[in-house]
Amino acid sequence: MDGTDDRAERDKADAPPPGWTLWNDEPRGRRILVFRPDVFNEDNDLPAECIPTIMISNRSRAQRPGAAHVPTDTWHVVLTLEPEIEAVVDSYESREAAVEGANDLGRRFADGEIDYREPYQVPRESYFAQLDAVLGGEA
């Protein structure tokens, strides 16, 4: 097997799950997946700022100025539903494991296995109903 076959297998393993689009992929760095950008836009009732996003990064998650620019040994996978709403935060020891974990998280979200209502302090029932419809049912 030559290097081309290895790369094809790796690219296949790294491919986002159905419904997810690779938005950004920095070599050895941050990776961003977005869910159904065809649905979350100004033409629909699902605002673009509410697009479910999975971010993979090894940057510090500390809540202090400049911390987000400090690399760490831990890779984080974060599913956000809106800019301030984190539904899932997982940690991994390598970027490869984080990419695999992010793809699994994306599959589970698309399959309706992630409770996206729980992180909200103030329920948004009309938004939840629309998201239920995009996911094909009740989460």
mmCIF file of C-alpha atoms in Angstrom:
data_model
loop_
_atom_site.group_PDB
_atom_site.id
_atom_site.type_symbol
_atom_site.label_atom_id
_atom_site.label_comp_id
_atom_site.label_asym_id
_atom_site.label_seq_id
_atom_site.Cartn_x
_atom_site.Cartn_y
_atom_site.Cartn_z
ATOM 1 C CA MET A 1 0.000 0.000 0.000
ATOM 2 C CA ASP A 2 1.452 3.378 -0.948
ATOM 3 C CA GLY A 3 1.053 6.731 0.789
ATOM 4 C CA THR A 4 -1.837 7.672 -1.489
ATOM 5 C CA ASP A 5 -3.953 4.810 -0.113
ATOM 6 C CA ASP A 6 -3.120 5.813 3.469
ATOM 7 C CA ARG A 7 -4.095 9.413 2.764
ATOM 8 C CA ALA A 8 -7.391 8.345 1.152
ATOM 9 C CA GLU A 9 -8.257 6.245 4.219
ATOM 10 C CA ARG A 10 -7.360 9.111 6.557
ATOM 11 C CA ASP A 11 -9.390 11.603 4.489
ATOM 12 C CA LYS A 12 -12.370 9.233 4.582
ATOM 13 C CA ALA A 13 -12.075 8.857 8.377
ATOM 14 C CA ASP A 14 -11.766 12.642 8.768
ATOM 15 C CA ALA A 15 -14.777 13.397 6.537
ATOM 16 C CA PRO A 16 -17.624 15.068 8.417
ATOM 17 C CA PRO A 17 -20.719 12.964 9.104
ATOM 18 C CA PRO A 18 -23.863 13.433 6.980
ATOM 19 C CA GLY A 19 -25.483 16.835 7.450
ATOM 20 C CA TRP A 20 -22.223 18.453 8.580
ATOM 21 C CA THR A 21 -19.964 20.661 6.454
ATOM 22 C CA LEU A 22 -16.270 21.214 7.039
ATOM 23 C CA TRP A 23 -16.098 24.984 7.504
ATOM 24 C CA ASN A 24 -12.425 25.329 8.425
ATOM 25 C CA ASP A 25 -9.546 22.881 8.833
ATOM 26 C CA GLU A 26 -6.175 24.234 9.861
ATOM 27 C CA PRO A 27 -3.415 21.635 9.447
ATOM 28 C CA ARG A 28 -2.530 20.411 12.945
ATOM 29 C CA GLY A 29 -4.852 23.068 14.383
ATOM 30 C CA ARG A 30 -8.432 24.160 14.763
ATOM 31 C CA ARG A 31 -11.211 22.412 12.840
ATOM 32 C CA ILE A 32 -14.802 23.660 12.527
ATOM 33 C CA LEU A 33 -17.884 21.744 11.389
ATOM 34 C CA VAL A 34 -21.296 23.357 10.829
ATOM 35 C CA PHE A 35 -24.658 21.608 10.621
ATOM 36 C CA ARG A 36 -26.931 22.148 7.628
ATOM 37 C CA PRO A 37 -25.780 25.600 6.466
ATOM 38 C CA ASP A 38 -28.422 25.225 3.745
ATOM 39 C CA VAL A 39 -31.097 25.515 6.451
ATOM 40 C CA PHE A 40 -29.551 27.970 8.929
ATOM 41 C CA ASN A 41 -29.658 31.153 6.887
ATOM 42 C CA GLU A 42 -31.599 34.364 6.429
ATOM 43 C CA ASP A 43 -34.000 32.725 3.934
ATOM 44 C CA ASN A 44 -35.385 30.408 6.629
ATOM 45 C CA ASP A 45 -36.703 30.978 10.125
ATOM 46 C CA LEU A 46 -33.527 29.440 11.580
ATOM 47 C CA PRO A 47 -31.065 32.309 12.030
ATOM 48 C CA ALA A 48 -27.481 31.803 10.854
ATOM 49 C CA GLU A 49 -26.132 32.666 14.320
ATOM 50 C CA CYS A 50 -27.947 29.572 15.669
ATOM 51 C CA ILE A 51 -26.173 27.143 13.345
ATOM 52 C CA PRO A 52 -24.978 24.137 15.359
ATOM 53 C CA THR A 53 -21.184 24.203 15.272
ATOM 54 C CA ILE A 54 -18.522 21.744 16.393
ATOM 55 C CA MET A 55 -15.155 23.290 17.158
ATOM 56 C CA ILE A 56 -12.013 21.230 17.632
ATOM 57 C CA SER A 57 -9.154 23.125 19.236
ATOM 58 C CA ASN A 58 -6.241 22.702 21.601
ATOM 59 C CA ARG A 59 -6.481 26.290 22.809
ATOM 60 C CA SER A 60 -7.046 27.116 26.456
ATOM 61 C CA ARG A 61 -10.683 27.347 27.513
ATOM 62 C CA ALA A 62 -9.854 29.573 30.506
ATOM 63 C CA GLN A 63 -12.116 32.609 30.790
ATOM 64 C CA ARG A 64 -9.445 35.296 30.867
ATOM 65 C CA PRO A 65 -8.163 37.739 28.241
ATOM 66 C CA GLY A 66 -5.812 36.144 25.739
ATOM 67 C CA ALA A 67 -6.289 32.589 27.038
ATOM 68 C CA ALA A 68 -7.878 31.422 23.797
ATOM 69 C CA HIS A 69 -4.528 31.996 22.063
ATOM 70 C CA VAL A 70 -2.556 29.710 24.374
ATOM 71 C CA PRO A 71 -2.100 26.156 23.055
ATOM 72 C CA THR A 72 -2.496 23.247 25.472
ATOM 73 C CA ASP A 73 -1.821 19.498 25.361
ATOM 74 C CA THR A 74 -5.565 18.805 25.519
ATOM 75 C CA TRP A 75 -7.837 18.883 22.478
ATOM 76 C CA HIS A 76 -11.393 20.086 23.071
ATOM 77 C CA VAL A 77 -14.496 19.272 21.041
ATOM 78 C CA VAL A 78 -17.301 21.740 21.679
ATOM 79 C CA LEU A 79 -20.808 21.626 20.217
ATOM 80 C CA THR A 80 -22.362 25.095 20.326
ATOM 81 C CA LEU A 81 -25.966 25.829 19.439
ATOM 82 C CA GLU A 82 -25.551 29.597 19.547
ATOM 83 C CA PRO A 83 -22.544 31.785 20.354
ATOM 84 C CA GLU A 84 -23.044 31.427 24.137
ATOM 85 C CA ILE A 85 -24.809 28.034 24.301
ATOM 86 C CA GLU A 86 -22.496 25.023 24.654
ATOM 87 C CA ALA A 87 -24.351 21.708 24.487
ATOM 88 C CA VAL A 88 -21.387 19.320 24.740
ATOM 89 C CA VAL A 89 -17.735 19.744 25.725
ATOM 90 C CA ASP A 90 -15.393 16.751 25.425
ATOM 91 C CA SER A 91 -11.606 16.490 25.809
ATOM 92 C CA TYR A 92 -9.066 14.291 24.007
ATOM 93 C CA GLU A 93 -5.331 13.678 24.144
ATOM 94 C CA SER A 94 -4.681 14.106 20.397
ATOM 95 C CA ARG A 95 -6.089 15.960 17.416
ATOM 96 C CA GLU A 96 -6.800 12.666 15.653
ATOM 97 C CA ALA A 97 -8.871 11.414 18.593
ATOM 98 C CA ALA A 98 -10.655 14.785 18.768
ATOM 99 C CA VAL A 99 -11.551 14.630 15.048
ATOM 100 C CA GLU A 100 -12.934 11.122 15.545
ATOM 101 C CA GLY A 101 -14.838 12.277 18.646
ATOM 102 C CA ALA A 102 -16.222 15.305 16.797
ATOM 103 C CA ASN A 103 -17.459 13.132 13.946
ATOM 104 C CA ASP A 104 -19.150 10.801 16.438
ATOM 105 C CA LEU A 105 -20.719 13.792 18.209
ATOM 106 C CA GLY A 106 -21.939 15.129 14.861
ATOM 107 C CA ARG A 107 -23.542 11.778 14.008
ATOM 108 C CA ARG A 108 -25.241 11.617 17.407
ATOM 109 C CA PHE A 109 -26.541 15.176 17.036
ATOM 110 C CA ALA A 110 -27.902 14.523 13.535
ATOM 111 C CA ASP A 111 -29.538 11.317 14.809
ATOM 112 C CA GLY A 112 -31.315 13.274 17.570
ATOM 113 C CA GLU A 113 -29.300 11.696 20.404
ATOM 114 C CA ILE A 114 -28.100 15.015 21.871
ATOM 115 C CA ASP A 115 -30.460 16.909 24.192
ATOM 116 C CA TYR A 116 -30.160 20.414 22.806
ATOM 117 C CA ARG A 117 -32.869 21.814 25.093
ATOM 118 C CA GLU A 118 -31.026 21.239 28.386
ATOM 119 C CA PRO A 119 -28.281 23.916 27.990
ATOM 120 C CA TYR A 120 -30.843 26.715 27.613
ATOM 121 C CA GLN A 121 -31.766 28.662 30.741
ATOM 122 C CA VAL A 122 -34.668 30.285 28.880
ATOM 123 C CA PRO A 123 -36.523 27.780 26.656
ATOM 124 C CA ARG A 124 -36.962 28.761 23.009
ATOM 125 C CA GLU A 125 -39.878 26.515 22.102
ATOM 126 C CA SER A 126 -40.451 27.800 18.551
ATOM 127 C CA TYR A 127 -36.740 27.378 17.761
ATOM 128 C CA PHE A 128 -36.750 23.887 19.288
ATOM 129 C CA ALA A 129 -39.750 22.931 17.139
ATOM 130 C CA GLN A 130 -37.921 24.094 14.015
ATOM 131 C CA LEU A 131 -34.746 22.251 15.020
ATOM 132 C CA ASP A 132 -36.824 19.130 15.732
ATOM 133 C CA ALA A 133 -38.158 19.346 12.169
ATOM 134 C CA VAL A 134 -34.640 19.672 10.711
ATOM 135 C CA LEU A 135 -33.507 16.641 12.724
ATOM 136 C CA GLY A 136 -36.593 14.656 11.787
ATOM 137 C CA GLY A 137 -38.324 14.466 15.140
ATOM 138 C CA GLU A 138 -38.213 15.154 18.834
ATOM 139 C CA ALA A 139 -34.784 15.119 20.480
#
